[in-house]
Short mmCIF file of N, CA and C in Angstrom, two decimals:
data_model
loop_
_atom_site.label_atom_id
_atom_site.label_comp_id
_atom_site.label_asym_id
_atom_site.label_seq_id
_atom_site.Cartn_x
_atom_site.Cartn_y
_atom_site.Cartn_z
N MET A 248 0.83 -1.17 0.00
CA MET A 248 0.00 0.00 0.00
C MET A 248 0.88 1.23 0.00
N GLY A 249 0.63 2.13 -0.92
CA GLY A 249 1.40 3.35 -1.00
C GLY A 249 0.83 4.43 -0.11
N LYS A 250 1.64 5.41 0.20
CA LYS A 250 1.19 6.52 1.02
C LYS A 250 0.23 7.39 0.23
N MET A 251 -0.75 7.91 0.89
CA MET A 251 -1.69 8.83 0.27
C MET A 251 -1.26 10.25 0.65
N ASP A 252 -1.11 11.10 -0.35
CA ASP A 252 -0.82 12.50 -0.06
C ASP A 252 -2.12 13.16 0.33
N ASN A 253 -2.13 13.83 1.46
CA ASN A 253 -3.34 14.51 1.88
C ASN A 253 -2.96 15.73 2.70
N ILE A 254 -3.94 16.60 2.89
CA ILE A 254 -3.68 17.83 3.62
C ILE A 254 -3.92 17.69 5.11
N TYR A 255 -4.31 16.49 5.56
CA TYR A 255 -4.69 16.33 6.95
C TYR A 255 -3.56 15.80 7.83
N GLY A 256 -2.41 15.55 7.27
CA GLY A 256 -1.25 15.16 8.06
C GLY A 256 -1.48 13.94 8.92
N LYS A 257 -1.38 14.12 10.23
CA LYS A 257 -1.43 13.00 11.16
C LYS A 257 -2.85 12.56 11.52
N SER A 258 -3.85 13.07 10.84
CA SER A 258 -5.22 12.71 11.19
C SER A 258 -5.67 11.42 10.51
N GLU A 259 -4.80 10.80 9.75
CA GLU A 259 -5.14 9.59 9.02
C GLU A 259 -5.37 8.43 9.99
N ILE A 260 -6.48 7.72 9.80
CA ILE A 260 -6.81 6.56 10.61
C ILE A 260 -7.02 5.39 9.66
N GLY A 261 -6.22 4.36 9.80
CA GLY A 261 -6.37 3.17 8.97
C GLY A 261 -7.39 2.23 9.59
N LEU A 262 -8.27 1.71 8.77
CA LEU A 262 -9.31 0.81 9.25
C LEU A 262 -9.29 -0.46 8.43
N CYS A 263 -9.00 -1.58 9.07
CA CYS A 263 -8.99 -2.88 8.40
C CYS A 263 -10.20 -3.67 8.89
N ILE A 264 -11.13 -3.93 7.99
CA ILE A 264 -12.27 -4.76 8.34
C ILE A 264 -11.91 -6.19 8.01
N GLU A 265 -11.87 -7.03 9.02
CA GLU A 265 -11.50 -8.42 8.84
C GLU A 265 -12.68 -9.22 8.30
N LYS A 266 -13.87 -8.98 8.87
CA LYS A 266 -15.05 -9.68 8.37
C LYS A 266 -16.31 -8.98 8.85
N ILE A 267 -17.38 -9.24 8.11
CA ILE A 267 -18.71 -8.84 8.53
C ILE A 267 -19.52 -10.12 8.59
N ASP A 268 -19.95 -10.45 9.79
CA ASP A 268 -20.71 -11.68 10.00
C ASP A 268 -22.03 -11.31 10.65
N ASN A 269 -23.14 -11.66 10.00
CA ASN A 269 -24.47 -11.29 10.49
C ASN A 269 -24.55 -9.79 10.77
N ASN A 270 -24.03 -9.00 9.82
CA ASN A 270 -24.02 -7.53 9.91
C ASN A 270 -23.23 -7.01 11.11
N THR A 271 -22.27 -7.77 11.61
CA THR A 271 -21.40 -7.33 12.69
C THR A 271 -19.99 -7.15 12.14
N PHE A 272 -19.47 -5.92 12.24
CA PHE A 272 -18.11 -5.62 11.79
C PHE A 272 -17.12 -6.06 12.84
N CYS A 273 -15.97 -6.54 12.41
CA CYS A 273 -14.85 -6.69 13.34
C CYS A 273 -13.56 -6.44 12.55
N GLY A 274 -12.57 -5.91 13.23
CA GLY A 274 -11.31 -5.59 12.56
C GLY A 274 -10.38 -4.81 13.47
N THR A 275 -9.49 -4.03 12.85
CA THR A 275 -8.50 -3.27 13.60
C THR A 275 -8.47 -1.82 13.13
N VAL A 276 -8.11 -0.94 14.06
CA VAL A 276 -7.95 0.49 13.79
C VAL A 276 -6.49 0.83 14.02
N HIS A 277 -5.89 1.54 13.06
CA HIS A 277 -4.47 1.90 13.12
C HIS A 277 -4.37 3.42 13.14
N THR A 278 -3.69 3.94 14.12
CA THR A 278 -3.51 5.39 14.23
C THR A 278 -2.13 5.68 14.81
N PRO A 279 -1.52 6.78 14.41
CA PRO A 279 -0.21 7.12 14.98
C PRO A 279 -0.28 7.56 16.44
N TYR A 280 -1.48 7.75 16.99
CA TYR A 280 -1.63 8.20 18.36
C TYR A 280 -1.69 7.06 19.37
N HIS A 281 -1.70 5.83 18.90
CA HIS A 281 -1.68 4.67 19.79
C HIS A 281 -0.47 3.80 19.46
N LYS A 282 0.17 3.25 20.50
CA LYS A 282 1.35 2.42 20.30
C LYS A 282 0.99 1.11 19.61
N GLU A 283 -0.18 0.59 19.92
CA GLU A 283 -0.65 -0.68 19.36
C GLU A 283 -1.91 -0.45 18.54
N ASN A 284 -2.22 -1.41 17.68
CA ASN A 284 -3.46 -1.35 16.92
C ASN A 284 -4.62 -1.66 17.85
N ASP A 285 -5.74 -1.00 17.63
CA ASP A 285 -6.93 -1.23 18.44
C ASP A 285 -7.85 -2.21 17.71
N ILE A 286 -8.39 -3.17 18.45
CA ILE A 286 -9.28 -4.18 17.88
C ILE A 286 -10.71 -3.82 18.24
N PHE A 287 -11.63 -3.99 17.29
CA PHE A 287 -13.05 -3.80 17.58
C PHE A 287 -13.80 -5.04 17.10
N TYR A 288 -14.87 -5.37 17.83
CA TYR A 288 -15.64 -6.57 17.53
C TYR A 288 -17.06 -6.27 17.07
N ASP A 289 -17.43 -5.00 17.09
CA ASP A 289 -18.73 -4.61 16.55
C ASP A 289 -18.72 -3.12 16.23
N VAL A 290 -19.78 -2.65 15.62
CA VAL A 290 -19.85 -1.26 15.17
C VAL A 290 -19.81 -0.30 16.34
N VAL A 291 -20.46 -0.64 17.44
CA VAL A 291 -20.47 0.25 18.60
C VAL A 291 -19.05 0.45 19.12
N GLU A 292 -18.28 -0.62 19.24
CA GLU A 292 -16.88 -0.49 19.68
C GLU A 292 -16.09 0.38 18.71
N LEU A 293 -16.32 0.22 17.41
CA LEU A 293 -15.62 1.02 16.41
C LEU A 293 -15.92 2.50 16.60
N LEU A 294 -17.20 2.85 16.73
CA LEU A 294 -17.59 4.26 16.86
C LEU A 294 -17.08 4.86 18.16
N LEU A 295 -17.13 4.11 19.24
CA LEU A 295 -16.58 4.60 20.51
C LEU A 295 -15.07 4.81 20.42
N LEU A 296 -14.41 3.92 19.71
CA LEU A 296 -12.97 4.03 19.51
C LEU A 296 -12.62 5.26 18.69
N LEU A 297 -13.37 5.53 17.62
CA LEU A 297 -13.12 6.71 16.79
C LEU A 297 -13.34 7.99 17.59
N ASP A 298 -14.35 8.01 18.45
CA ASP A 298 -14.60 9.17 19.29
C ASP A 298 -13.47 9.35 20.30
N LYS A 299 -13.00 8.24 20.87
CA LYS A 299 -11.89 8.28 21.83
C LYS A 299 -10.62 8.82 21.17
N ILE A 300 -10.35 8.39 19.95
CA ILE A 300 -9.17 8.86 19.23
C ILE A 300 -9.26 10.37 19.00
N SER A 301 -10.44 10.85 18.62
CA SER A 301 -10.63 12.30 18.40
C SER A 301 -10.43 13.07 19.69
N GLU A 302 -10.94 12.53 20.80
CA GLU A 302 -10.76 13.19 22.10
C GLU A 302 -9.29 13.25 22.50
N GLU A 303 -8.59 12.14 22.32
CA GLU A 303 -7.18 12.07 22.72
C GLU A 303 -6.30 13.00 21.92
N ARG A 304 -6.55 13.10 20.63
CA ARG A 304 -5.67 13.95 19.82
C ARG A 304 -6.12 15.41 19.83
N GLY A 305 -7.30 15.69 20.38
CA GLY A 305 -7.76 17.07 20.50
C GLY A 305 -8.23 17.66 19.18
N PHE A 306 -8.51 16.83 18.20
CA PHE A 306 -8.98 17.32 16.91
C PHE A 306 -9.90 16.29 16.29
N PRO A 307 -10.95 16.69 15.67
CA PRO A 307 -11.55 18.02 15.72
C PRO A 307 -12.27 18.22 17.04
N ASN A 308 -12.37 19.48 17.45
CA ASN A 308 -13.09 19.78 18.68
C ASN A 308 -14.57 19.58 18.46
N THR A 309 -15.27 19.23 19.54
CA THR A 309 -16.72 19.08 19.44
C THR A 309 -17.35 20.45 19.32
N MET A 310 -18.47 20.51 18.65
CA MET A 310 -19.16 21.78 18.48
C MET A 310 -19.80 22.23 19.80
N TYR A 311 -20.30 21.26 20.55
CA TYR A 311 -20.93 21.54 21.83
C TYR A 311 -20.23 20.75 22.92
N LYS A 312 -20.23 21.29 24.13
CA LYS A 312 -19.64 20.55 25.24
C LYS A 312 -20.53 19.37 25.59
N LYS A 313 -19.89 18.28 25.97
CA LYS A 313 -20.64 17.10 26.39
C LYS A 313 -21.18 17.32 27.80
N ARG A 314 -22.41 16.92 28.01
CA ARG A 314 -23.00 17.01 29.33
C ARG A 314 -22.65 15.78 30.14
N SER A 315 -22.46 16.00 31.42
CA SER A 315 -22.12 14.88 32.28
C SER A 315 -22.56 15.20 33.70
N LEU A 316 -22.93 14.18 34.44
CA LEU A 316 -23.28 14.37 35.85
C LEU A 316 -22.04 14.44 36.72
N VAL A 317 -20.91 14.02 36.17
CA VAL A 317 -19.65 14.03 36.90
C VAL A 317 -18.87 15.27 36.50
N LYS A 318 -18.33 15.97 37.50
CA LYS A 318 -17.54 17.16 37.22
C LYS A 318 -16.21 16.74 36.62
N LYS A 319 -15.88 17.32 35.46
CA LYS A 319 -14.62 16.98 34.80
C LYS A 319 -13.51 17.88 35.32
N VAL A 320 -12.36 17.29 35.49
CA VAL A 320 -11.17 18.04 35.89
C VAL A 320 -10.41 18.37 34.62
N VAL A 321 -10.19 19.65 34.37
CA VAL A 321 -9.46 20.07 33.17
C VAL A 321 -7.98 19.83 33.41
N SER A 322 -7.35 19.14 32.48
CA SER A 322 -5.92 18.88 32.60
C SER A 322 -5.24 19.32 31.31
N ASN A 323 -3.92 19.40 31.36
CA ASN A 323 -3.16 19.77 30.16
C ASN A 323 -3.35 18.73 29.05
N LYS A 324 -3.57 17.48 29.42
CA LYS A 324 -3.77 16.43 28.42
C LYS A 324 -5.01 16.72 27.58
N ASN A 325 -6.07 17.26 28.23
CA ASN A 325 -7.29 17.57 27.49
C ASN A 325 -7.10 18.78 26.58
N ILE A 326 -6.18 19.65 26.94
CA ILE A 326 -5.99 20.88 26.16
C ILE A 326 -4.98 20.67 25.03
N GLN A 327 -3.88 19.98 25.30
CA GLN A 327 -2.85 19.78 24.30
C GLN A 327 -3.13 18.56 23.45
N GLN A 328 -2.59 18.57 22.25
CA GLN A 328 -2.76 17.41 21.39
C GLN A 328 -1.96 16.24 21.94
N SER A 329 -2.47 15.06 21.65
CA SER A 329 -1.83 13.83 22.11
C SER A 329 -0.48 13.64 21.44
N ASN A 330 0.38 12.87 22.10
CA ASN A 330 1.69 12.55 21.53
C ASN A 330 1.56 11.56 20.39
N LEU A 331 2.43 11.69 19.42
CA LEU A 331 2.49 10.71 18.34
C LEU A 331 3.42 9.59 18.79
N TYR A 332 2.93 8.35 18.69
CA TYR A 332 3.73 7.21 19.09
C TYR A 332 4.32 6.49 17.89
N ARG A 333 3.72 6.67 16.71
CA ARG A 333 4.20 5.99 15.51
C ARG A 333 4.13 6.96 14.33
N THR A 334 5.04 6.78 13.40
CA THR A 334 4.95 7.53 12.14
C THR A 334 3.93 6.81 11.25
N ASN A 335 3.52 7.46 10.17
CA ASN A 335 2.59 6.82 9.24
C ASN A 335 3.22 5.57 8.64
N ASP A 336 4.54 5.61 8.36
CA ASP A 336 5.21 4.42 7.83
C ASP A 336 5.13 3.25 8.80
N GLN A 337 5.36 3.52 10.10
CA GLN A 337 5.25 2.46 11.10
C GLN A 337 3.82 1.95 11.18
N MET A 338 2.87 2.86 11.05
CA MET A 338 1.47 2.47 11.08
C MET A 338 1.14 1.56 9.89
N TYR A 339 1.64 1.92 8.70
CA TYR A 339 1.39 1.11 7.50
C TYR A 339 1.98 -0.30 7.66
N LYS A 340 3.15 -0.38 8.28
CA LYS A 340 3.80 -1.69 8.46
C LYS A 340 3.04 -2.57 9.45
N SER A 341 2.19 -1.98 10.28
CA SER A 341 1.47 -2.76 11.28
C SER A 341 0.24 -3.47 10.71
N TYR A 342 -0.13 -3.18 9.46
CA TYR A 342 -1.29 -3.83 8.87
C TYR A 342 -0.99 -5.30 8.60
N LYS A 343 -1.82 -6.19 9.12
CA LYS A 343 -1.67 -7.62 8.81
C LYS A 343 -2.21 -7.91 7.43
N LYS A 344 -3.23 -7.16 7.03
CA LYS A 344 -3.74 -7.21 5.67
C LYS A 344 -3.97 -5.78 5.25
N PRO A 345 -4.03 -5.51 3.96
CA PRO A 345 -4.16 -4.12 3.51
C PRO A 345 -5.37 -3.42 4.13
N ALA A 346 -5.21 -2.14 4.38
CA ALA A 346 -6.30 -1.36 4.97
C ALA A 346 -7.49 -1.34 4.02
N THR A 347 -8.66 -1.45 4.58
CA THR A 347 -9.88 -1.37 3.79
C THR A 347 -10.22 0.08 3.52
N PHE A 348 -10.07 0.93 4.54
CA PHE A 348 -10.39 2.35 4.42
C PHE A 348 -9.34 3.19 5.13
N MET A 349 -9.15 4.41 4.64
CA MET A 349 -8.40 5.42 5.38
C MET A 349 -9.45 6.46 5.76
N LEU A 350 -9.62 6.67 7.06
CA LEU A 350 -10.62 7.61 7.57
C LEU A 350 -9.98 8.93 7.94
N TYR A 351 -10.72 9.98 7.68
CA TYR A 351 -10.31 11.33 8.07
C TYR A 351 -11.50 11.97 8.76
N ILE A 352 -11.39 12.18 10.06
CA ILE A 352 -12.46 12.82 10.82
C ILE A 352 -12.15 14.30 10.85
N THR A 353 -13.00 15.10 10.23
CA THR A 353 -12.75 16.54 10.12
C THR A 353 -13.71 17.39 10.93
N GLY A 354 -14.75 16.76 11.49
CA GLY A 354 -15.71 17.50 12.30
C GLY A 354 -16.44 16.60 13.27
N ARG A 355 -16.93 17.22 14.34
CA ARG A 355 -17.75 16.49 15.31
C ARG A 355 -18.90 17.40 15.73
N LYS A 356 -19.93 17.42 14.92
CA LYS A 356 -21.11 18.24 15.21
C LYS A 356 -22.26 17.34 15.60
N TYR A 357 -23.11 17.88 16.46
CA TYR A 357 -24.36 17.21 16.82
C TYR A 357 -24.13 15.81 17.39
N GLY A 358 -23.05 15.61 18.12
CA GLY A 358 -22.76 14.33 18.75
C GLY A 358 -22.38 13.24 17.78
N SER A 359 -21.94 13.60 16.58
CA SER A 359 -21.59 12.62 15.56
C SER A 359 -20.31 13.04 14.86
N LEU A 360 -19.77 12.14 14.04
CA LEU A 360 -18.53 12.40 13.31
C LEU A 360 -18.83 12.79 11.87
N GLN A 361 -18.04 13.71 11.33
CA GLN A 361 -18.11 14.06 9.92
C GLN A 361 -16.70 14.00 9.34
N GLY A 362 -16.62 13.74 8.04
CA GLY A 362 -15.33 13.70 7.38
C GLY A 362 -15.42 12.98 6.05
N HIS A 363 -14.35 12.31 5.70
CA HIS A 363 -14.36 11.52 4.48
C HIS A 363 -13.50 10.28 4.68
N MET A 364 -13.72 9.32 3.80
CA MET A 364 -12.92 8.10 3.82
C MET A 364 -12.49 7.79 2.41
N ILE A 365 -11.38 7.09 2.30
CA ILE A 365 -10.89 6.66 0.99
C ILE A 365 -10.90 5.13 0.99
N CYS A 366 -11.65 4.56 0.07
CA CYS A 366 -11.67 3.09 -0.09
C CYS A 366 -10.38 2.70 -0.78
N GLN A 367 -9.58 1.86 -0.13
CA GLN A 367 -8.27 1.51 -0.67
C GLN A 367 -8.36 0.65 -1.92
N SER A 368 -9.43 -0.13 -2.07
CA SER A 368 -9.53 -1.00 -3.25
C SER A 368 -9.90 -0.22 -4.51
N THR A 369 -10.66 0.88 -4.34
CA THR A 369 -11.11 1.64 -5.51
C THR A 369 -10.44 3.00 -5.61
N GLY A 370 -9.96 3.53 -4.50
CA GLY A 370 -9.39 4.88 -4.49
C GLY A 370 -10.45 5.97 -4.40
N ASN A 371 -11.72 5.58 -4.27
CA ASN A 371 -12.81 6.55 -4.19
C ASN A 371 -12.79 7.29 -2.86
N LYS A 372 -13.00 8.60 -2.94
CA LYS A 372 -13.11 9.43 -1.74
C LYS A 372 -14.60 9.65 -1.50
N ILE A 373 -15.06 9.26 -0.32
CA ILE A 373 -16.48 9.33 0.00
C ILE A 373 -16.66 10.15 1.28
N LYS A 374 -17.51 11.17 1.21
CA LYS A 374 -17.79 12.00 2.38
C LYS A 374 -18.92 11.39 3.19
N TYR A 375 -18.85 11.57 4.51
CA TYR A 375 -19.92 11.14 5.39
C TYR A 375 -20.25 12.28 6.35
N GLN A 376 -21.54 12.38 6.71
CA GLN A 376 -22.00 13.47 7.57
C GLN A 376 -22.40 13.00 8.97
N SER A 377 -22.40 11.68 9.18
CA SER A 377 -22.75 11.15 10.49
C SER A 377 -22.15 9.77 10.65
N GLU A 378 -22.15 9.29 11.87
CA GLU A 378 -21.64 7.94 12.14
C GLU A 378 -22.49 6.88 11.46
N LEU A 379 -23.80 7.11 11.43
CA LEU A 379 -24.70 6.15 10.78
C LEU A 379 -24.39 6.06 9.29
N GLU A 380 -24.19 7.20 8.65
CA GLU A 380 -23.85 7.20 7.23
C GLU A 380 -22.50 6.52 6.99
N LEU A 381 -21.54 6.73 7.87
CA LEU A 381 -20.23 6.09 7.77
C LEU A 381 -20.38 4.57 7.79
N VAL A 382 -21.16 4.07 8.75
CA VAL A 382 -21.36 2.62 8.86
C VAL A 382 -22.06 2.08 7.63
N GLN A 383 -23.09 2.78 7.15
CA GLN A 383 -23.81 2.33 5.95
C GLN A 383 -22.89 2.29 4.73
N LEU A 384 -22.03 3.29 4.58
CA LEU A 384 -21.11 3.33 3.44
C LEU A 384 -20.09 2.20 3.51
N MET A 385 -19.58 1.93 4.72
CA MET A 385 -18.62 0.83 4.88
C MET A 385 -19.28 -0.50 4.56
N GLU A 386 -20.49 -0.70 5.04
CA GLU A 386 -21.21 -1.94 4.78
C GLU A 386 -21.51 -2.11 3.29
N LYS A 387 -21.93 -1.03 2.63
CA LYS A 387 -22.21 -1.08 1.19
C LYS A 387 -20.94 -1.43 0.41
N HIS A 388 -19.83 -0.79 0.78
CA HIS A 388 -18.56 -1.07 0.11
C HIS A 388 -18.18 -2.54 0.28
N TRP A 389 -18.34 -3.06 1.50
CA TRP A 389 -17.98 -4.45 1.78
C TRP A 389 -18.84 -5.40 0.95
N LYS A 390 -20.14 -5.14 0.88
CA LYS A 390 -21.04 -6.01 0.11
C LYS A 390 -20.72 -5.93 -1.38
N ASP A 391 -20.45 -4.72 -1.89
CA ASP A 391 -20.10 -4.57 -3.31
C ASP A 391 -18.81 -5.31 -3.62
N ARG A 392 -17.86 -5.24 -2.72
CA ARG A 392 -16.58 -5.94 -2.90
C ARG A 392 -16.79 -7.45 -2.92
N ALA A 393 -17.64 -7.94 -2.01
CA ALA A 393 -17.92 -9.39 -1.95
C ALA A 393 -18.61 -9.84 -3.25
N LYS A 394 -19.54 -9.03 -3.76
CA LYS A 394 -20.21 -9.36 -5.02
C LYS A 394 -19.20 -9.44 -6.15
N LYS A 395 -18.29 -8.48 -6.20
CA LYS A 395 -17.28 -8.44 -7.26
C LYS A 395 -16.38 -9.68 -7.19
N GLU A 396 -15.95 -10.05 -5.97
CA GLU A 396 -15.11 -11.23 -5.80
C GLU A 396 -15.85 -12.51 -6.22
N ASN A 397 -17.14 -12.59 -5.89
CA ASN A 397 -17.94 -13.75 -6.29
C ASN A 397 -18.11 -13.81 -7.80
N MET A 398 -18.28 -12.67 -8.45
CA MET A 398 -18.41 -12.61 -9.90
C MET A 398 -17.11 -13.07 -10.56
N GLU A 399 -15.97 -12.65 -10.01
CA GLU A 399 -14.67 -13.04 -10.56
C GLU A 399 -14.46 -14.55 -10.43
N MET A 400 -14.96 -15.15 -9.35
CA MET A 400 -14.80 -16.59 -9.13
C MET A 400 -15.64 -17.36 -10.16
N VAL A 401 -16.82 -16.83 -10.51
CA VAL A 401 -17.71 -17.48 -11.47
C VAL A 401 -17.10 -17.43 -12.86
N LEU A 402 -16.52 -16.27 -13.21
CA LEU A 402 -15.93 -16.10 -14.53
C LEU A 402 -14.66 -16.88 -14.62
#
């Protein structure tokens, strides 16, 4: 897999979907902000992980403050961007199989994620306006890819 030139620098998040079984995603998330790859076993874990990554790196900021019954203690970690633990090259080398998507989270409005993703198999750049749309696009891409592979096997 070659490097993608983009204007977002270190915001690149590699997403490898290992399988979708009974509409349940599982795979790994690769980011330079974590020393190890993160594993997810369903869509909820994936979305919580993406939100956690955005919080840790301090970008993009949420449009509205999150409400909580617990008083938050403001620390320098919450204000400053997270440390980079890996370069993009090191992140690319950590893929056990080629990345399915490269995600770029550019906004967090209305309690959801916005941005775009690049499908590595097609090179298509697809924008998403919510987490639900992101999941639907990933599922559609996976099903289209499976159809294409099945067609190639028949031919």
